[in-house]
Coordinates of C-alpha atoms in Angstrom, one line a residue:
M4 CA -3.0 -24.7 -107.1
P5 CA -0.6 -24.9 -110.0
K6 CA -1.3 -22.9 -113.2
I7 CA -3.3 -24.9 -115.8
N8 CA -2.7 -24.2 -119.5
Y9 CA -6.0 -25.1 -121.2
I10 CA -7.0 -24.5 -124.8
R11 CA -10.5 -25.3 -125.7
P12 CA -10.8 -27.6 -128.7
F13 CA -12.3 -26.3 -131.9
L14 CA -16.1 -26.3 -131.8
Y15 CA -18.7 -25.3 -134.4
P16 CA -20.9 -22.2 -133.8
Y17 CA -24.0 -24.4 -133.2
Q18 CA -22.0 -26.3 -130.5
L19 CA -20.7 -23.1 -128.8
E20 CA -24.2 -21.7 -128.7
I21 CA -25.3 -24.6 -126.4
L22 CA -22.2 -24.7 -124.3
N23 CA -22.2 -20.9 -123.7
S24 CA -25.9 -20.7 -122.8
P25 CA -26.6 -19.0 -119.5
A26 CA -29.6 -21.3 -118.9
R27 CA -29.2 -23.8 -116.0
Y28 CA -30.8 -26.5 -118.1
T29 CA -30.2 -26.8 -121.8
C30 CA -32.4 -29.3 -123.8
T31 CA -30.9 -30.3 -127.2
E32 CA -32.7 -32.4 -129.8
A33 CA -30.2 -33.1 -132.4
S34 CA -29.3 -35.3 -135.4
T35 CA -27.1 -38.3 -135.0
K36 CA -23.3 -37.7 -135.5
V37 CA -23.3 -33.9 -135.3
G38 CA -20.9 -33.7 -132.3
K39 CA -23.3 -33.7 -129.4
T40 CA -21.2 -36.0 -127.3
A41 CA -17.8 -34.5 -128.3
S42 CA -18.9 -30.9 -127.5
H43 CA -20.5 -31.8 -124.1
I44 CA -17.4 -33.8 -123.1
V45 CA -15.5 -30.5 -123.5
W46 CA -18.1 -28.7 -121.4
L47 CA -18.1 -31.3 -118.6
F48 CA -14.3 -31.3 -118.5
E49 CA -14.3 -27.5 -118.1
E50 CA -16.9 -27.7 -115.3
A51 CA -14.7 -30.3 -113.6
L52 CA -11.7 -27.9 -113.7
K53 CA -13.8 -25.6 -111.5
C54 CA -14.3 -28.3 -108.8
K55 CA -12.4 -28.6 -105.6
S56 CA -11.0 -31.8 -104.2
N57 CA -13.6 -34.6 -104.1
Q58 CA -16.3 -32.5 -105.8
S59 CA -17.9 -34.4 -108.7
V60 CA -19.5 -33.8 -112.1
W61 CA -21.4 -36.5 -113.8
W62 CA -22.1 -38.0 -117.2
V63 CA -25.3 -40.0 -117.2
A64 CA -26.2 -42.4 -120.1
P65 CA -28.9 -44.9 -120.5
T66 CA -26.6 -48.0 -120.3
V67 CA -23.2 -49.0 -119.1
V68 CA -22.0 -49.4 -122.6
Q69 CA -23.0 -45.9 -123.5
A70 CA -21.4 -44.5 -120.3
K71 CA -18.2 -46.4 -121.1
I72 CA -18.0 -44.9 -124.6
A73 CA -18.1 -41.4 -123.1
F74 CA -15.6 -42.4 -120.4
D75 CA -13.1 -43.6 -123.0
R76 CA -13.6 -40.6 -125.2
M77 CA -13.0 -38.2 -122.3
K78 CA -9.7 -39.9 -121.4
A79 CA -8.6 -39.8 -125.0
Q80 CA -9.3 -36.0 -125.3
I81 CA -7.1 -35.1 -122.3
N82 CA -3.7 -34.8 -123.9
N83 CA -1.7 -34.7 -120.7
R84 CA -2.0 -38.2 -119.3
S85 CA -0.3 -37.2 -116.1
F86 CA -3.2 -34.7 -115.4
F87 CA -5.6 -37.4 -114.3
N88 CA -6.0 -40.9 -112.8
S89 CA -8.8 -43.2 -113.9
N90 CA -10.7 -46.0 -112.2
E91 CA -11.8 -48.3 -114.9
T92 CA -14.2 -50.3 -112.7
N93 CA -16.2 -47.2 -111.5
R94 CA -15.6 -45.2 -114.7
C95 CA -14.2 -42.3 -112.7
I96 CA -11.6 -39.8 -113.8
T97 CA -9.9 -37.8 -111.0
L98 CA -8.1 -34.7 -112.2
S99 CA -4.9 -33.5 -110.6
T100 CA -6.9 -30.5 -109.3
G101 CA -9.0 -32.9 -107.2
G102 CA -12.2 -32.7 -109.2
K103 CA -13.9 -35.9 -110.3
I104 CA -15.7 -36.8 -113.5
E105 CA -17.9 -39.8 -113.0
F106 CA -19.7 -41.7 -115.8
K107 CA -23.0 -43.2 -114.5
T108 CA -25.8 -45.2 -116.0
G109 CA -29.5 -44.4 -115.6
E110 CA -30.5 -48.1 -115.7
E111 CA -31.1 -48.1 -111.9
P112 CA -32.2 -44.6 -111.0
D113 CA -32.2 -45.3 -107.2
N114 CA -28.4 -45.7 -107.5
L115 CA -28.1 -42.0 -108.5
Y116 CA -29.4 -40.6 -105.3
G117 CA -27.2 -39.4 -102.5
D118 CA -24.3 -37.4 -103.9
D119 CA -23.9 -33.6 -104.5
V120 CA -23.2 -33.1 -108.2
Y121 CA -21.8 -29.8 -109.5
A122 CA -22.6 -30.2 -113.2
C123 CA -24.1 -33.0 -115.3
V124 CA -24.7 -34.1 -118.9
M125 CA -27.6 -36.5 -119.5
D126 CA -26.7 -38.3 -122.7
E127 CA -29.3 -39.9 -125.0
A128 CA -31.9 -38.4 -122.7
S129 CA -34.8 -39.5 -124.9
R130 CA -33.7 -43.1 -124.1
C131 CA -33.2 -42.6 -120.4
R132 CA -35.8 -43.3 -117.8
E133 CA -37.7 -40.3 -116.4
E134 CA -36.9 -41.6 -112.9
A135 CA -33.2 -41.0 -113.7
W136 CA -33.9 -37.3 -114.2
Y137 CA -35.8 -37.1 -110.9
A138 CA -32.8 -38.6 -109.1
L139 CA -30.3 -36.5 -111.0
R140 CA -32.3 -33.3 -110.2
S141 CA -32.1 -34.1 -106.5
T142 CA -28.3 -34.3 -106.7
L143 CA -28.1 -30.8 -108.2
T144 CA -30.2 -29.2 -105.5
A145 CA -27.5 -28.3 -102.9
T146 CA -25.0 -27.2 -105.5
A147 CA -27.4 -25.4 -107.9
G148 CA -25.5 -27.2 -110.6
K149 CA -26.2 -27.0 -114.3
C150 CA -27.4 -29.9 -116.4
K151 CA -27.2 -30.3 -120.2
F152 CA -29.5 -32.8 -121.9
I153 CA -28.7 -34.2 -125.3
G154 CA -30.3 -36.8 -127.4
N155 CA -32.1 -37.7 -130.6
V156 CA -35.8 -37.3 -131.1
K157 CA -37.6 -40.5 -130.2
G158 CA -41.3 -40.0 -130.7
K159 CA -43.6 -37.9 -128.5
K160 CA -44.5 -40.4 -125.8
N161 CA -41.4 -39.9 -123.6
W162 CA -40.6 -37.5 -120.8
Y163 CA -37.7 -35.9 -122.7
Y164 CA -39.8 -34.8 -125.6
K165 CA -42.1 -33.1 -123.1
L166 CA -39.2 -31.4 -121.3
C167 CA -37.9 -30.1 -124.6
Q168 CA -41.4 -28.7 -125.4
K169 CA -41.4 -26.9 -122.0
A170 CA -38.0 -25.4 -122.8
K171 CA -39.0 -24.5 -126.3
Q172 CA -42.2 -22.7 -125.2
G173 CA -40.2 -20.3 -123.1
G174 CA -41.4 -18.7 -119.9
D175 CA -38.8 -20.3 -117.7
A176 CA -35.4 -18.6 -117.8
N177 CA -33.8 -21.8 -116.3
Y178 CA -34.5 -23.7 -119.5
A179 CA -33.2 -23.2 -123.1
Y180 CA -34.0 -25.3 -126.1
F181 CA -31.7 -26.1 -129.1
R182 CA -32.3 -28.1 -132.2
I183 CA -29.5 -29.3 -134.6
T184 CA -30.3 -31.0 -137.9
A185 CA -27.8 -32.9 -140.0
Y186 CA -28.1 -30.1 -142.5
D187 CA -27.2 -27.5 -139.9
A188 CA -24.0 -29.4 -139.2
A189 CA -23.2 -29.9 -142.9
A190 CA -23.7 -26.1 -143.5
A191 CA -21.3 -25.4 -140.7
G192 CA -18.6 -27.5 -142.5
L193 CA -18.8 -30.8 -140.6
V194 CA -17.2 -33.7 -142.4
T195 CA -17.1 -37.4 -141.8
K196 CA -14.2 -39.0 -140.0
D197 CA -12.8 -40.2 -143.3
G198 CA -13.0 -36.6 -144.7
R199 CA -16.1 -36.8 -146.9
P200 CA -18.6 -34.0 -146.9
F201 CA -21.3 -34.7 -144.3
L202 CA -24.0 -33.8 -146.8
N203 CA -23.1 -36.8 -148.8
E204 CA -23.6 -39.1 -145.8
I205 CA -27.0 -37.4 -145.1
E206 CA -28.3 -38.1 -148.6
E207 CA -27.1 -41.7 -148.4
A208 CA -28.9 -42.2 -145.1
K209 CA -32.0 -40.6 -146.6
K210 CA -32.1 -43.3 -149.3
D211 CA -31.4 -46.1 -146.8
L212 CA -33.9 -45.3 -144.0
P213 CA -37.7 -45.1 -143.7
E214 CA -38.8 -41.5 -143.9
A215 CA -40.0 -41.4 -140.3
V216 CA -36.7 -42.8 -139.0
F217 CA -34.7 -40.4 -141.1
K218 CA -36.6 -37.4 -139.9
E219 CA -36.1 -38.3 -136.2
L220 CA -32.4 -39.3 -136.5
Y221 CA -31.2 -36.7 -139.0
L222 CA -33.7 -33.8 -138.9
A223 CA -34.7 -34.0 -135.2
E224 CA -38.3 -34.1 -136.2
V225 CA -40.8 -36.1 -134.2
S226 CA -42.8 -38.8 -135.8
E227 CA -46.5 -38.5 -135.4
D228 CA -47.0 -41.5 -133.1
G229 CA -50.6 -41.7 -134.2
S230 CA -51.8 -39.6 -131.3
N231 CA -52.1 -36.2 -133.0
P232 CA -55.6 -35.5 -134.3
F233 CA -54.5 -33.0 -136.9
G234 CA -51.5 -34.8 -138.5
I235 CA -48.0 -33.3 -138.4
G236 CA -47.8 -33.1 -142.1
H237 CA -51.1 -31.4 -142.4
I238 CA -50.1 -28.9 -139.7
A239 CA -46.9 -28.0 -141.7
R240 CA -49.0 -27.4 -144.9
C241 CA -51.1 -24.8 -143.0
I242 CA -48.2 -22.6 -142.0
A243 CA -48.4 -19.1 -143.5
P244 CA -47.3 -15.6 -142.3
L245 CA -49.6 -13.5 -140.2
S246 CA -52.2 -12.1 -142.5
N247 CA -52.5 -8.3 -143.0
N248 CA -56.3 -8.5 -143.6
P249 CA -58.8 -7.3 -141.0
P250 CA -60.2 -9.9 -138.6
V251 CA -63.8 -11.1 -139.3
C252 CA -64.0 -13.2 -136.1
F253 CA -62.1 -14.0 -132.9
G254 CA -61.5 -17.0 -130.7
I255 CA -60.5 -16.3 -127.1
D256 CA -59.2 -18.6 -124.4
L257 CA -59.0 -17.1 -120.9
A258 CA -56.0 -17.9 -118.7
K259 CA -56.5 -20.2 -115.8
K260 CA -53.8 -20.4 -113.1
H261 CA -50.5 -20.9 -115.1
D262 CA -52.1 -20.9 -118.6
Y263 CA -52.0 -18.3 -121.3
F264 CA -54.6 -15.7 -122.2
V265 CA -54.9 -16.1 -126.0
I266 CA -56.8 -14.2 -128.7
I267 CA -56.7 -15.4 -132.3
G268 CA -58.4 -13.5 -135.1
L269 CA -59.1 -14.9 -138.5
D270 CA -59.5 -13.0 -141.7
K271 CA -62.2 -13.8 -144.3
F272 CA -60.0 -16.5 -145.9
G273 CA -59.5 -18.3 -142.6
Q274 CA -56.0 -17.1 -142.1
V275 CA -54.7 -15.9 -138.7
C276 CA -54.4 -12.2 -138.8
H277 CA -54.4 -11.3 -135.1
F278 CA -52.5 -13.2 -132.3
T279 CA -52.2 -12.2 -128.7
R280 CA -50.6 -14.6 -126.1
Q281 CA -50.0 -13.3 -122.6
T282 CA -49.5 -14.8 -119.1
K283 CA -49.7 -13.5 -115.6
T284 CA -52.3 -10.9 -116.5
T285 CA -55.1 -9.4 -114.4
W286 CA -58.8 -10.0 -115.1
M287 CA -59.1 -6.2 -115.6
H288 CA -56.4 -6.3 -118.3
V289 CA -58.0 -9.3 -120.0
T290 CA -61.4 -7.6 -120.0
Q291 CA -60.1 -4.3 -121.4
T292 CA -58.0 -6.1 -124.0
I293 CA -61.1 -7.9 -125.3
L294 CA -63.3 -4.8 -125.2
N295 CA -60.7 -3.0 -127.3
L296 CA -60.9 -5.5 -130.1
P297 CA -62.5 -4.3 -133.4
Y298 CA -66.1 -5.3 -133.8
A299 CA -66.4 -8.9 -135.1
P300 CA -68.1 -12.1 -133.9
M301 CA -66.1 -13.7 -131.1
A302 CA -66.3 -16.9 -129.1
I303 CA -65.0 -16.8 -125.5
D304 CA -64.2 -19.8 -123.4
S305 CA -66.6 -19.3 -120.5
T306 CA -65.7 -22.6 -118.7
G307 CA -65.3 -22.3 -114.9
V308 CA -63.7 -19.0 -113.9
G309 CA -64.2 -17.6 -117.4
D310 CA -68.0 -17.5 -117.0
P311 CA -68.2 -14.1 -115.2
I312 CA -65.6 -12.6 -117.5
A313 CA -67.5 -13.7 -120.6
E314 CA -70.8 -12.5 -119.1
H315 CA -69.4 -9.1 -118.3
I316 CA -68.0 -8.7 -121.8
A317 CA -71.3 -9.8 -123.3
E318 CA -73.0 -7.0 -121.5
K319 CA -70.8 -4.5 -123.2
R320 CA -70.7 -6.1 -126.7
S321 CA -73.3 -7.7 -128.8
D322 CA -70.9 -9.8 -130.8
V323 CA -70.0 -12.3 -128.1
T324 CA -70.7 -16.0 -127.9
S325 CA -69.9 -17.9 -124.7
F326 CA -68.6 -21.4 -125.2
I327 CA -68.4 -23.9 -122.4
F328 CA -65.8 -26.7 -122.9
T329 CA -67.1 -30.1 -121.9
S330 CA -65.6 -33.4 -123.1
R331 CA -68.4 -33.6 -125.7
S332 CA -68.2 -30.0 -126.9
K333 CA -64.4 -30.1 -127.0
Q334 CA -64.4 -33.2 -129.0
Q335 CA -66.8 -31.6 -131.5
I336 CA -64.9 -28.4 -131.9
M337 CA -61.5 -30.2 -132.1
E338 CA -62.9 -32.5 -134.8
G339 CA -64.0 -29.4 -136.7
L340 CA -60.5 -27.9 -136.3
A341 CA -58.9 -31.2 -137.5
Y342 CA -61.1 -31.1 -140.6
A343 CA -60.1 -27.5 -141.3
V344 CA -56.4 -28.3 -140.9
Q345 CA -56.5 -31.4 -143.0
S346 CA -58.4 -29.7 -145.8
R347 CA -56.2 -26.6 -145.5
E348 CA -59.2 -24.5 -144.7
I349 CA -57.2 -22.3 -142.3
A350 CA -53.7 -21.0 -142.0
F351 CA -51.5 -19.9 -139.0
P352 CA -47.9 -18.7 -138.5
E353 CA -44.9 -20.5 -137.1
G354 CA -44.4 -20.3 -133.3
A355 CA -46.6 -21.1 -130.4
I356 CA -49.7 -22.0 -132.4
K357 CA -47.8 -24.5 -134.5
D358 CA -46.0 -25.9 -131.4
E359 CA -49.2 -26.5 -129.5
M360 CA -50.9 -28.0 -132.5
E361 CA -48.0 -30.5 -132.9
N362 CA -48.1 -31.4 -129.2
F363 CA -51.9 -31.8 -129.0
E364 CA -53.1 -35.4 -128.4
F365 CA -56.2 -37.5 -128.4
E366 CA -56.9 -40.6 -126.3
Y367 CA -59.8 -43.0 -126.5
T368 CA -61.6 -43.4 -123.1
R369 CA -64.7 -45.2 -122.0
T370 CA -66.7 -42.0 -122.3
G371 CA -65.4 -40.8 -125.6
V372 CA -62.4 -39.2 -127.1
L373 CA -60.3 -37.0 -124.8
Y374 CA -58.4 -34.1 -126.4
S375 CA -55.7 -32.3 -124.5
A376 CA -52.1 -31.2 -124.4
P377 CA -49.6 -33.5 -122.7
A378 CA -49.1 -33.1 -119.0
G379 CA -47.1 -29.9 -118.3
L380 CA -47.8 -28.3 -121.7
H381 CA -50.4 -25.8 -122.9
D382 CA -53.3 -26.0 -125.3
D383 CA -54.5 -22.4 -125.1
C384 CA -53.6 -21.6 -128.7
V385 CA -55.3 -24.7 -129.9
C386 CA -58.5 -23.9 -128.0
S387 CA -58.5 -20.3 -129.2
L388 CA -57.9 -21.4 -132.8
A389 CA -60.7 -24.0 -132.6
L390 CA -63.1 -21.3 -131.2
A391 CA -62.1 -18.9 -134.0
R392 CA -62.6 -21.5 -136.6
H393 CA -66.0 -22.4 -135.1
I394 CA -67.2 -18.8 -135.3
W395 CA -65.7 -18.3 -138.8
K396 CA -67.4 -21.4 -140.2
N397 CA -70.8 -20.5 -138.7
S398 CA -70.5 -16.9 -140.0
L399 CA -69.7 -18.3 -143.5
A400 CA -72.7 -20.6 -143.3
H401 CA -75.0 -17.8 -142.4
G402 CA -73.7 -15.4 -145.1
Q403 CA -72.1 -13.1 -142.5
I404 CA -68.7 -13.5 -144.2
S405 CA -68.0 -13.5 -147.9
V406 CA -64.7 -14.5 -149.4
W407 CA -65.4 -12.7 -152.7

């Protein structure tokens, strides 16, 4: 193979962080016009350089028009026109090294099955059909190829939002999450194509667009969608550092299968002062961890497999209340937590608690209101916080806690 002289184009640090990630799947929620497409065109071209003859990398977009935009930009970015041939009908670039870069649409997911793909970018992922991701995943199986997802935030009721939350929560080294706001890009020195400071364009867009639209398109912040029982804005106003005060109560959610074992302690002011979140623990470890907590009233989820654990701990400590989650009891305790959040009665730190609170949903059913995390995500922190608040409120009412 002849020697190839390649110089990577200039990229901003926030772009390089994504491209250089060792994770097999990177999920990026980003502002509009911050160089998502440009940087990932560079990455896909570099992946194509690694391919042998007739091996393919793909760019998948929601529509033909969007796929054509990326196809044309890729051709324009390759300075040496003799280095590739292009098929305009099939939107395929064949490099002189033999590797192919194909630009597909996810409009008909069944058309994506069949090939072996060595790397892929899914563009505007929040606007692609979930079935397109299923098909794409199958094409990466034999090659163990990487896939980079990019897109704007588009509400919570789409598969890509849930995939991003999975990546954001951690626990799977194959996934990495990135978020780029317009202000991040402006701070890095991004300018508009006519040379104006990007910050000026952001402020103009802020004036022109509804707040919810601006937040999704420029701040990569999800709009509430009306399905969150706490309120995204109310959650944000409850954020505070972990308190240094001693705990006056605990809420404990026991891990089931792939869930997390969570302990949340509140101080006398209702602020989180103790936070434990663990997975893949033994029942012996869980039991001993709880028994080692300082004396304070605690509520333990005793639903299902948690019942014998809670019963055993109650035999050792007199400050234990067992709580069984039913649809009715969960509705009541979550409505209590919602009241506490909306009245700023409690406070909790950034991180897993906040993330789960924002993901949490309610749905009206024939039998009442169903509260839960979206499929594939966790609500252990929410349940633990709700239990802690329940005990804290009861202790206040009975004079067991004084805030003075």
